[in-house]
């Protein structure tokens, strides 16, 4: 999709050698998450412990328990622990490698089935450390509510 490609391309242009773009400049200059259409999230990954990675901005969603009510909550407090552990691992890898991750996810969680593409972009703070991640998700098919007999997680 166009937004994911634009984010990736702009991040790549701003990437200086091994130094990811500065969060404040990148977000204010190119992509104010409040103006983005769709599913964008900003994750604070400054704390060395992935248990303390925190959602700082979250898009609005029609999925119960998965939208803006997660702002200022830690990833480990996510309603589905399997998803929380996977997200913390993905975010830690992105922070440590200082490289974007992009993949497609086919997911059944909290009674909702969805398929989406997600790109995770590392951004630095005032120093050289990655302190924030810009996460952009795009639906590849509409989410559907699973019948109660199928809900496993």
Tab-separated table of N, CA and C in Angstrom:
chain	number	residue	atom	x	y	z
A	1	UNK	N	0.831	-1.187	0.000
A	1	UNK	CA	0.000	0.000	0.000
A	1	UNK	C	0.873	1.248	0.000
A	2	UNK	N	0.287	2.342	-0.383
A	2	UNK	CA	1.036	3.575	-0.621
A	2	UNK	C	1.668	4.146	0.650
A	3	UNK	N	0.928	4.170	1.763
A	3	UNK	CA	1.488	4.760	2.984
A	3	UNK	C	2.681	3.965	3.500
A	4	UNK	N	2.579	2.643	3.526
A	4	UNK	CA	3.706	1.816	3.986
A	4	UNK	C	4.934	2.044	3.103
A	5	UNK	N	4.717	2.073	1.794
A	5	UNK	CA	5.822	2.286	0.864
A	5	UNK	C	6.429	3.677	1.068
A	6	UNK	N	5.602	4.683	1.245
A	6	UNK	CA	6.082	6.049	1.461
A	6	UNK	C	6.873	6.140	2.760
A	7	UNK	N	6.366	5.534	3.821
A	7	UNK	CA	7.090	5.516	5.093
A	7	UNK	C	8.463	4.860	4.931
A	8	UNK	N	8.477	3.687	4.313
A	8	UNK	CA	9.728	2.946	4.114
A	8	UNK	C	10.710	3.772	3.283
A	9	UNK	N	10.247	4.307	2.187
A	9	UNK	CA	11.106	5.069	1.283
A	9	UNK	C	11.668	6.312	1.972
A	10	UNK	N	10.833	7.029	2.702
A	10	UNK	CA	11.286	8.231	3.394
A	10	UNK	C	12.254	7.869	4.510
A	11	UNK	N	11.961	6.817	5.269
A	11	UNK	CA	12.872	6.365	6.319
A	11	UNK	C	14.236	6.037	5.704
A	12	UNK	N	14.217	5.329	4.589
A	12	UNK	CA	15.452	4.932	3.908
A	12	UNK	C	16.250	6.148	3.446
A	13	UNK	N	15.587	7.171	2.944
A	13	UNK	CA	16.264	8.392	2.509
A	13	UNK	C	16.866	9.154	3.688
A	14	UNK	N	16.202	9.111	4.839
A	14	UNK	CA	16.665	9.828	6.029
A	14	UNK	C	17.709	9.038	6.818
A	15	UNK	N	17.821	7.760	6.543
A	15	UNK	CA	18.756	6.875	7.240
A	15	UNK	C	20.182	7.293	6.907
A	16	UNK	N	20.970	7.594	7.918
A	16	UNK	CA	22.340	8.076	7.720
A	16	UNK	C	23.328	6.992	8.146
A	17	UNK	N	23.766	6.182	7.197
A	17	UNK	CA	24.681	5.093	7.535
A	17	UNK	C	23.995	4.125	8.478
A	18	UNK	N	24.551	3.973	9.673
A	18	UNK	CA	23.956	3.093	10.681
A	18	UNK	C	23.006	3.857	11.593
A	19	UNK	N	22.807	5.140	11.344
A	19	UNK	CA	22.004	5.987	12.226
A	19	UNK	C	20.572	6.142	11.684
A	20	UNK	N	19.590	5.539	12.363
A	20	UNK	CA	18.201	5.779	11.953
A	20	UNK	C	17.835	7.251	12.132
A	21	UNK	N	16.787	7.700	11.473
A	21	UNK	CA	16.372	9.096	11.601
A	21	UNK	C	15.991	9.452	13.043
A	22	UNK	N	16.108	10.745	13.360
A	22	UNK	CA	15.680	11.265	14.660
A	22	UNK	C	14.146	11.272	14.700
A	23	UNK	N	13.579	10.778	15.781
A	23	UNK	CA	12.119	10.649	15.901
A	23	UNK	C	11.417	11.983	15.734
A	24	UNK	N	11.835	12.969	16.480
A	24	UNK	CA	11.128	14.254	16.468
A	24	UNK	C	11.128	14.876	15.073
A	25	UNK	N	12.285	14.908	14.440
A	25	UNK	CA	12.387	15.506	13.111
A	25	UNK	C	11.619	14.685	12.079
A	26	UNK	N	11.764	13.373	12.115
A	26	UNK	CA	11.114	12.504	11.137
A	26	UNK	C	9.595	12.628	11.225
A	27	UNK	N	9.062	12.560	12.434
A	27	UNK	CA	7.613	12.598	12.602
A	27	UNK	C	7.032	13.967	12.288
A	28	UNK	N	7.691	15.023	12.729
A	28	UNK	CA	7.130	16.354	12.483
A	28	UNK	C	7.340	16.800	11.038
A	29	UNK	N	8.443	16.417	10.436
A	29	UNK	CA	8.762	16.842	9.073
A	29	UNK	C	7.950	16.076	8.030
A	30	UNK	N	7.766	14.790	8.253
A	30	UNK	CA	7.169	13.946	7.219
A	30	UNK	C	5.804	13.376	7.571
A	31	UNK	N	5.674	12.888	8.792
A	31	UNK	CA	4.506	12.076	9.100
A	31	UNK	C	3.999	12.346	10.500
A	32	UNK	N	3.075	13.260	10.629
A	32	UNK	CA	2.425	13.452	11.913
A	32	UNK	C	1.430	12.304	12.062
A	33	UNK	N	1.632	11.405	13.041
A	33	UNK	CA	0.742	10.247	13.173
A	33	UNK	C	-0.722	10.634	13.336
A	34	UNK	N	-0.976	11.804	13.893
A	34	UNK	CA	-2.362	12.230	14.067
A	34	UNK	C	-3.033	12.500	12.723
A	35	UNK	N	-2.237	12.839	11.699
A	35	UNK	CA	-2.779	13.115	10.378
A	35	UNK	C	-2.827	11.883	9.482
A	36	UNK	N	-2.175	10.811	9.908
A	36	UNK	CA	-2.134	9.606	9.085
A	36	UNK	C	-3.479	8.908	9.112
A	37	UNK	N	-3.881	8.431	7.987
A	37	UNK	CA	-5.102	7.639	7.903
A	37	UNK	C	-4.730	6.175	8.150
A	38	UNK	N	-5.527	5.498	8.924
A	38	UNK	CA	-5.279	4.081	9.138
A	38	UNK	C	-4.591	3.786	10.445
A	39	UNK	N	-3.937	2.696	10.488
A	39	UNK	CA	-3.426	2.136	11.717
A	39	UNK	C	-1.947	2.460	11.927
A	40	UNK	N	-1.671	3.502	12.686
A	40	UNK	CA	-0.307	3.866	13.043
A	40	UNK	C	-0.191	3.933	14.560
A	41	UNK	N	0.961	3.510	15.035
A	41	UNK	CA	1.221	3.448	16.469
A	41	UNK	C	2.648	3.913	16.711
A	42	UNK	N	2.872	4.592	17.819
A	42	UNK	CA	4.230	4.939	18.235
A	42	UNK	C	4.510	4.208	19.538
A	43	UNK	N	5.623	3.485	19.541
A	43	UNK	CA	6.027	2.696	20.706
A	43	UNK	C	7.289	3.310	21.294
A	44	UNK	N	7.279	3.554	22.600
A	44	UNK	CA	8.456	4.027	23.326
A	44	UNK	C	9.260	2.800	23.732
A	45	UNK	N	10.480	2.683	23.197
A	45	UNK	CA	11.347	1.536	23.485
A	45	UNK	C	12.645	1.977	24.164
A	46	UNK	N	12.607	3.139	24.832
A	46	UNK	CA	13.815	3.678	25.470
A	46	UNK	C	14.263	2.840	26.666
A	47	UNK	N	13.338	2.237	27.379
A	47	UNK	CA	13.677	1.425	28.538
A	47	UNK	C	14.402	0.161	28.081
A	48	UNK	N	15.486	-0.238	28.755
A	48	UNK	CA	16.208	-1.439	28.338
A	48	UNK	C	15.380	-2.726	28.456
A	49	UNK	N	14.377	-2.730	29.322
A	49	UNK	CA	13.564	-3.922	29.560
A	49	UNK	C	12.340	-3.914	28.640
A	50	UNK	N	12.223	-4.883	27.729
A	50	UNK	CA	11.067	-4.931	26.830
A	50	UNK	C	9.726	-4.977	27.575
A	51	UNK	N	9.724	-5.429	28.811
A	51	UNK	CA	8.490	-5.437	29.602
A	51	UNK	C	7.957	-4.015	29.801
A	52	UNK	N	8.837	-3.026	29.658
A	52	UNK	CA	8.445	-1.630	29.868
A	52	UNK	C	8.247	-0.840	28.580
A	53	UNK	N	8.279	-1.503	27.421
A	53	UNK	CA	7.967	-0.811	26.170
A	53	UNK	C	6.526	-0.327	26.276
A	54	UNK	N	6.291	0.925	25.888
A	54	UNK	CA	5.006	1.566	26.136
A	54	UNK	C	4.412	2.151	24.860
A	55	UNK	N	3.125	2.017	24.717
A	55	UNK	CA	2.397	2.591	23.586
A	55	UNK	C	2.174	4.072	23.884
A	56	UNK	N	2.682	4.962	23.024
A	56	UNK	CA	2.540	6.410	23.230
A	56	UNK	C	1.465	7.028	22.350
A	57	UNK	N	1.235	6.443	21.194
A	57	UNK	CA	0.157	6.889	20.312
A	57	UNK	C	-0.423	5.639	19.688
A	58	UNK	N	-1.731	5.593	19.590
A	58	UNK	CA	-2.385	4.427	18.995
A	58	UNK	C	-3.557	4.907	18.165
A	59	UNK	N	-3.691	4.354	17.004
A	59	UNK	CA	-4.804	4.676	16.116
A	59	UNK	C	-6.123	4.235	16.740
A	60	UNK	N	-7.185	4.801	16.262
A	60	UNK	CA	-8.513	4.350	16.666
A	60	UNK	C	-8.856	3.100	15.866
A	61	UNK	N	-9.521	2.163	16.496
A	61	UNK	CA	-9.887	0.928	15.808
A	61	UNK	C	-11.290	0.508	16.206
A	62	UNK	N	-11.891	-0.295	15.368
A	62	UNK	CA	-13.221	-0.807	15.681
A	62	UNK	C	-13.135	-2.107	16.479
A	63	UNK	N	-11.916	-2.647	16.648
A	63	UNK	CA	-11.745	-3.885	17.409
A	63	UNK	C	-11.742	-3.547	18.892
A	64	UNK	N	-12.619	-4.175	19.634
A	64	UNK	CA	-12.665	-3.926	21.069
A	64	UNK	C	-11.362	-4.263	21.766
A	65	UNK	N	-10.946	-3.431	22.689
A	65	UNK	CA	-9.758	-3.605	23.543
A	65	UNK	C	-8.431	-3.455	22.802
A	66	UNK	N	-8.439	-3.002	21.554
A	66	UNK	CA	-7.197	-2.926	20.784
A	66	UNK	C	-6.886	-1.537	20.239
A	67	UNK	N	-7.588	-0.517	20.696
A	67	UNK	CA	-7.403	0.819	20.140
A	67	UNK	C	-6.758	1.790	21.094
A	68	UNK	N	-7.292	2.992	21.132
A	68	UNK	CA	-6.694	4.078	21.904
A	68	UNK	C	-6.693	3.820	23.405
A	69	UNK	N	-7.494	2.898	23.874
A	69	UNK	CA	-7.462	2.571	25.305
A	69	UNK	C	-6.126	1.959	25.724
A	70	UNK	N	-5.282	1.604	24.760
A	70	UNK	CA	-3.956	1.056	25.068
A	70	UNK	C	-2.881	2.137	25.219
A	71	UNK	N	-3.200	3.398	24.905
A	71	UNK	CA	-2.216	4.476	25.011
A	71	UNK	C	-1.735	4.594	26.462
A	72	UNK	N	-0.424	4.751	26.603
A	72	UNK	CA	0.276	4.853	27.887
A	72	UNK	C	0.244	3.556	28.690
A	73	UNK	N	-0.027	2.460	28.014
A	73	UNK	CA	0.059	1.149	28.657
A	73	UNK	C	1.253	0.399	28.080
A	74	UNK	N	1.814	-0.478	28.884
A	74	UNK	CA	2.956	-1.280	28.438
A	74	UNK	C	2.481	-2.389	27.497
A	75	UNK	N	3.357	-2.760	26.573
A	75	UNK	CA	3.042	-3.836	25.632
A	75	UNK	C	2.733	-5.124	26.395
A	76	UNK	N	3.433	-5.371	27.489
A	76	UNK	CA	3.215	-6.607	28.250
A	76	UNK	C	1.821	-6.657	28.880
A	77	UNK	N	1.109	-5.529	28.920
A	77	UNK	CA	-0.252	-5.482	29.452
A	77	UNK	C	-1.307	-5.675	28.365
A	78	UNK	N	-0.860	-5.957	27.151
A	78	UNK	CA	-1.764	-6.181	26.031
A	78	UNK	C	-2.740	-7.297	26.402
A	79	UNK	N	-3.995	-7.241	25.947
A	79	UNK	CA	-4.992	-8.220	26.377
A	79	UNK	C	-4.694	-9.674	26.005
A	80	UNK	N	-3.891	-9.902	24.986
A	80	UNK	CA	-3.523	-11.268	24.582
A	80	UNK	C	-2.023	-11.436	24.830
A	81	UNK	N	-1.645	-12.285	25.775
A	81	UNK	CA	-0.235	-12.433	26.140
A	81	UNK	C	0.620	-13.022	25.025
A	82	UNK	N	0.065	-13.890	24.210
A	82	UNK	CA	0.812	-14.434	23.080
A	82	UNK	C	1.214	-13.303	22.135
A	83	UNK	N	0.273	-12.422	21.840
A	83	UNK	CA	0.561	-11.276	20.969
A	83	UNK	C	1.524	-10.310	21.655
A	84	UNK	N	1.365	-10.101	22.957
A	84	UNK	CA	2.254	-9.193	23.692
A	84	UNK	C	3.703	-9.669	23.609
A	85	UNK	N	3.930	-10.952	23.848
A	85	UNK	CA	5.307	-11.488	23.791
A	85	UNK	C	5.889	-11.385	22.385
A	86	UNK	N	5.072	-11.674	21.382
A	86	UNK	CA	5.547	-11.565	19.993
A	86	UNK	C	5.895	-10.121	19.656
A	87	UNK	N	5.055	-9.182	20.053
A	87	UNK	CA	5.309	-7.760	19.775
A	87	UNK	C	6.561	-7.278	20.498
A	88	UNK	N	6.716	-7.639	21.781
A	88	UNK	CA	7.913	-7.217	22.525
A	88	UNK	C	9.181	-7.740	21.851
A	89	UNK	N	9.146	-8.987	21.375
A	89	UNK	CA	10.307	-9.570	20.699
A	89	UNK	C	10.600	-8.830	19.401
A	90	UNK	N	9.566	-8.590	18.610
A	90	UNK	CA	9.734	-7.871	17.345
A	90	UNK	C	10.269	-6.458	17.582
A	91	UNK	N	9.745	-5.773	18.581
A	91	UNK	CA	10.176	-4.417	18.872
A	91	UNK	C	11.609	-4.392	19.399
A	92	UNK	N	11.973	-5.365	20.206
A	92	UNK	CA	13.348	-5.455	20.716
A	92	UNK	C	14.328	-5.693	19.555
A	93	UNK	N	13.988	-6.593	18.659
A	93	UNK	CA	14.848	-6.870	17.502
A	93	UNK	C	15.013	-5.611	16.657
A	94	UNK	N	13.930	-4.894	16.415
A	94	UNK	CA	14.002	-3.663	15.617
A	94	UNK	C	14.871	-2.624	16.312
A	95	UNK	N	14.699	-2.488	17.621
A	95	UNK	CA	15.510	-1.514	18.367
A	95	UNK	C	16.993	-1.888	18.308
A	96	UNK	N	17.315	-3.151	18.533
A	96	UNK	CA	18.718	-3.568	18.603
A	96	UNK	C	19.402	-3.604	17.241
A	97	UNK	N	18.705	-4.028	16.199
A	97	UNK	CA	19.324	-4.086	14.865
A	97	UNK	C	19.302	-2.728	14.169
A	98	UNK	N	18.413	-1.834	14.657
A	98	UNK	CA	18.281	-0.497	14.097
A	98	UNK	C	17.818	-0.534	12.643
A	99	UNK	N	17.137	-1.625	12.282
A	99	UNK	CA	16.653	-1.830	10.924
A	99	UNK	C	15.143	-2.072	10.938
A	100	UNK	N	14.439	-1.622	9.913
A	100	UNK	CA	12.994	-1.859	9.831
A	100	UNK	C	12.660	-3.339	9.682
A	101	UNK	N	11.479	-3.684	10.089
A	101	UNK	CA	10.917	-5.017	9.867
A	101	UNK	C	9.590	-4.815	9.151
A	102	UNK	N	9.333	-5.651	8.149
A	102	UNK	CA	8.055	-5.600	7.448
A	102	UNK	C	7.599	-7.035	7.198
A	103	UNK	N	6.351	-7.335	7.518
A	103	UNK	CA	5.828	-8.671	7.258
A	103	UNK	C	4.301	-8.664	7.231
A	104	UNK	N	3.749	-9.781	6.774
A	104	UNK	CA	2.305	-9.966	6.772
A	104	UNK	C	1.930	-10.887	7.915
A	105	UNK	N	0.785	-10.600	8.522
A	105	UNK	CA	0.333	-11.355	9.687
A	105	UNK	C	-1.091	-11.826	9.441
A	106	UNK	N	-1.316	-13.107	9.645
A	106	UNK	CA	-2.650	-13.682	9.603
A	106	UNK	C	-2.959	-14.052	11.044
A	107	UNK	N	-3.928	-13.384	11.657
A	107	UNK	CA	-4.089	-13.454	13.096
A	107	UNK	C	-5.537	-13.722	13.498
A	108	UNK	N	-5.689	-14.557	14.509
A	108	UNK	CA	-6.974	-14.744	15.176
A	108	UNK	C	-6.722	-14.445	16.647
A	109	UNK	N	-7.352	-13.380	17.153
A	109	UNK	CA	-7.096	-12.947	18.519
A	109	UNK	C	-8.327	-12.240	19.064
A	110	UNK	N	-8.668	-12.548	20.299
A	110	UNK	CA	-9.778	-11.900	20.991
A	110	UNK	C	-11.075	-11.966	20.184
A	111	UNK	N	-11.271	-13.101	19.494
A	111	UNK	CA	-12.497	-13.311	18.739
A	111	UNK	C	-12.550	-12.627	17.387
A	112	UNK	N	-11.428	-12.057	16.946
A	112	UNK	CA	-11.362	-11.354	15.663
A	112	UNK	C	-10.306	-12.039	14.783
A	113	UNK	N	-10.637	-12.259	13.530
A	113	UNK	CA	-9.677	-12.776	12.558
A	113	UNK	C	-9.338	-11.637	11.605
A	114	UNK	N	-8.055	-11.432	11.372
A	114	UNK	CA	-7.649	-10.374	10.453
A	114	UNK	C	-6.327	-10.734	9.785
A	115	UNK	N	-6.095	-10.144	8.634
A	115	UNK	CA	-4.835	-10.315	7.901
A	115	UNK	C	-4.353	-8.914	7.574
A	116	UNK	N	-3.090	-8.640	7.930
A	116	UNK	CA	-2.578	-7.297	7.711
A	116	UNK	C	-1.079	-7.314	7.471
A	117	UNK	N	-0.588	-6.211	6.920
A	117	UNK	CA	0.848	-6.004	6.711
A	117	UNK	C	1.299	-4.970	7.729
A	118	UNK	N	2.453	-5.210	8.343
A	118	UNK	CA	2.970	-4.269	9.340
A	118	UNK	C	4.429	-3.950	9.032
A	119	UNK	N	4.742	-2.653	9.107
A	119	UNK	CA	6.119	-2.188	8.988
A	119	UNK	C	6.472	-1.483	10.298
A	120	UNK	N	7.653	-1.793	10.820
A	120	UNK	CA	8.132	-1.213	12.076
A	120	UNK	C	9.418	-0.463	11.762
A	121	UNK	N	9.426	0.855	12.004
A	121	UNK	CA	10.569	1.704	11.683
A	121	UNK	C	11.221	2.230	12.959
A	122	UNK	N	12.524	1.996	13.141
A	122	UNK	CA	13.222	2.522	14.318
A	122	UNK	C	13.561	3.997	14.155
A	123	UNK	N	13.414	4.748	15.252
A	123	UNK	CA	13.734	6.178	15.275
A	123	UNK	C	14.547	6.470	16.529
A	124	UNK	N	15.508	7.378	16.408
A	124	UNK	CA	16.384	7.686	17.542
A	124	UNK	C	15.889	8.900	18.318
A	125	UNK	N	16.405	9.007	19.541
A	125	UNK	CA	16.099	10.161	20.387
A	125	UNK	C	17.176	11.208	20.215
A	126	UNK	N	17.507	11.911	21.295
A	126	UNK	CA	18.509	12.971	21.221
A	126	UNK	C	19.920	12.411	21.029
A	127	UNK	N	20.148	11.177	21.460
A	127	UNK	CA	21.442	10.525	21.247
A	127	UNK	C	21.376	9.616	20.035
A	128	UNK	N	22.145	8.535	20.076
A	128	UNK	CA	22.176	7.596	18.952
A	128	UNK	C	21.292	6.376	19.185
A	129	UNK	N	20.734	6.253	20.381
A	129	UNK	CA	19.921	5.086	20.709
A	129	UNK	C	18.539	5.171	20.080
A	130	UNK	N	18.035	4.015	19.653
A	130	UNK	CA	16.659	3.935	19.178
A	130	UNK	C	15.752	4.037	20.396
A	131	UNK	N	14.873	5.030	20.391
A	131	UNK	CA	13.987	5.268	21.532
A	131	UNK	C	12.509	5.118	21.173
A	132	UNK	N	12.198	5.185	19.878
A	132	UNK	CA	10.809	5.062	19.453
A	132	UNK	C	10.725	4.212	18.199
A	133	UNK	N	9.573	3.590	18.038
A	133	UNK	CA	9.284	2.855	16.816
A	133	UNK	C	7.990	3.402	16.236
A	134	UNK	N	7.987	3.609	14.944
A	134	UNK	CA	6.771	3.970	14.243
A	134	UNK	C	6.263	2.692	13.601
A	135	UNK	N	5.062	2.282	13.977
A	135	UNK	CA	4.477	1.035	13.491
A	135	UNK	C	3.277	1.392	12.617
A	136	UNK	N	3.292	0.913	11.401
A	136	UNK	CA	2.205	1.169	10.461
A	136	UNK	C	1.621	-0.171	10.023
A	137	UNK	N	0.345	-0.371	10.269
A	137	UNK	CA	-0.342	-1.609	9.879
A	137	UNK	C	-1.392	-1.278	8.836
A	138	UNK	N	-1.522	-2.142	7.859
A	138	UNK	CA	-2.521	-1.966	6.818
A	138	UNK	C	-3.260	-3.279	6.604
A	139	UNK	N	-4.571	-3.196	6.652
A	139	UNK	CA	-5.419	-4.374	6.490
A	139	UNK	C	-5.298	-4.930	5.081
A	140	UNK	N	-5.178	-6.244	4.983
A	140	UNK	CA	-5.155	-6.911	3.680
A	140	UNK	C	-6.503	-7.560	3.375
A	141	UNK	N	-7.317	-7.722	4.402
A	141	UNK	CA	-8.701	-8.149	4.240
A	141	UNK	C	-9.474	-7.645	5.452
A	142	UNK	N	-10.745	-7.397	5.288
A	142	UNK	CA	-11.521	-6.892	6.427
A	142	UNK	C	-11.496	-7.871	7.602
A	143	UNK	N	-11.464	-7.332	8.796
A	143	UNK	CA	-11.525	-8.160	9.994
A	143	UNK	C	-12.913	-8.769	10.102
A	144	UNK	N	-12.942	-10.004	10.585
A	144	UNK	CA	-14.225	-10.666	10.783
A	144	UNK	C	-14.287	-11.202	12.209
A	145	UNK	N	-15.468	-11.165	12.755
A	145	UNK	CA	-15.664	-11.724	14.088
A	145	UNK	C	-15.824	-13.231	13.948
A	146	UNK	N	-15.074	-13.973	14.768
A	146	UNK	CA	-15.124	-15.426	14.718
A	146	UNK	C	-16.335	-15.947	15.484
A	147	UNK	N	-16.922	-17.041	15.016
A	147	UNK	CA	-17.997	-17.647	15.788
A	147	UNK	C	-17.469	-18.075	17.171
A	148	UNK	N	-18.295	-18.023	18.151
A	148	UNK	CA	-17.877	-18.343	19.531
A	148	UNK	C	-17.270	-19.739	19.631
A	149	UNK	N	-17.673	-20.675	18.789
A	149	UNK	CA	-17.146	-22.042	18.850
A	149	UNK	C	-15.721	-22.129	18.314
A	150	UNK	N	-15.249	-21.128	17.582
A	150	UNK	CA	-13.919	-21.150	16.976
A	150	UNK	C	-12.906	-20.387	17.826
A	151	UNK	N	-13.341	-19.546	18.705
A	151	UNK	CA	-12.446	-18.672	19.468
A	151	UNK	C	-11.550	-19.478	20.405
A	152	UNK	N	-10.258	-19.462	20.123
A	152	UNK	CA	-9.299	-20.186	20.946
A	152	UNK	C	-8.519	-19.263	21.856
A	153	UNK	N	-8.263	-18.026	21.420
A	153	UNK	CA	-7.426	-17.103	22.194
A	153	UNK	C	-8.254	-15.915	22.584
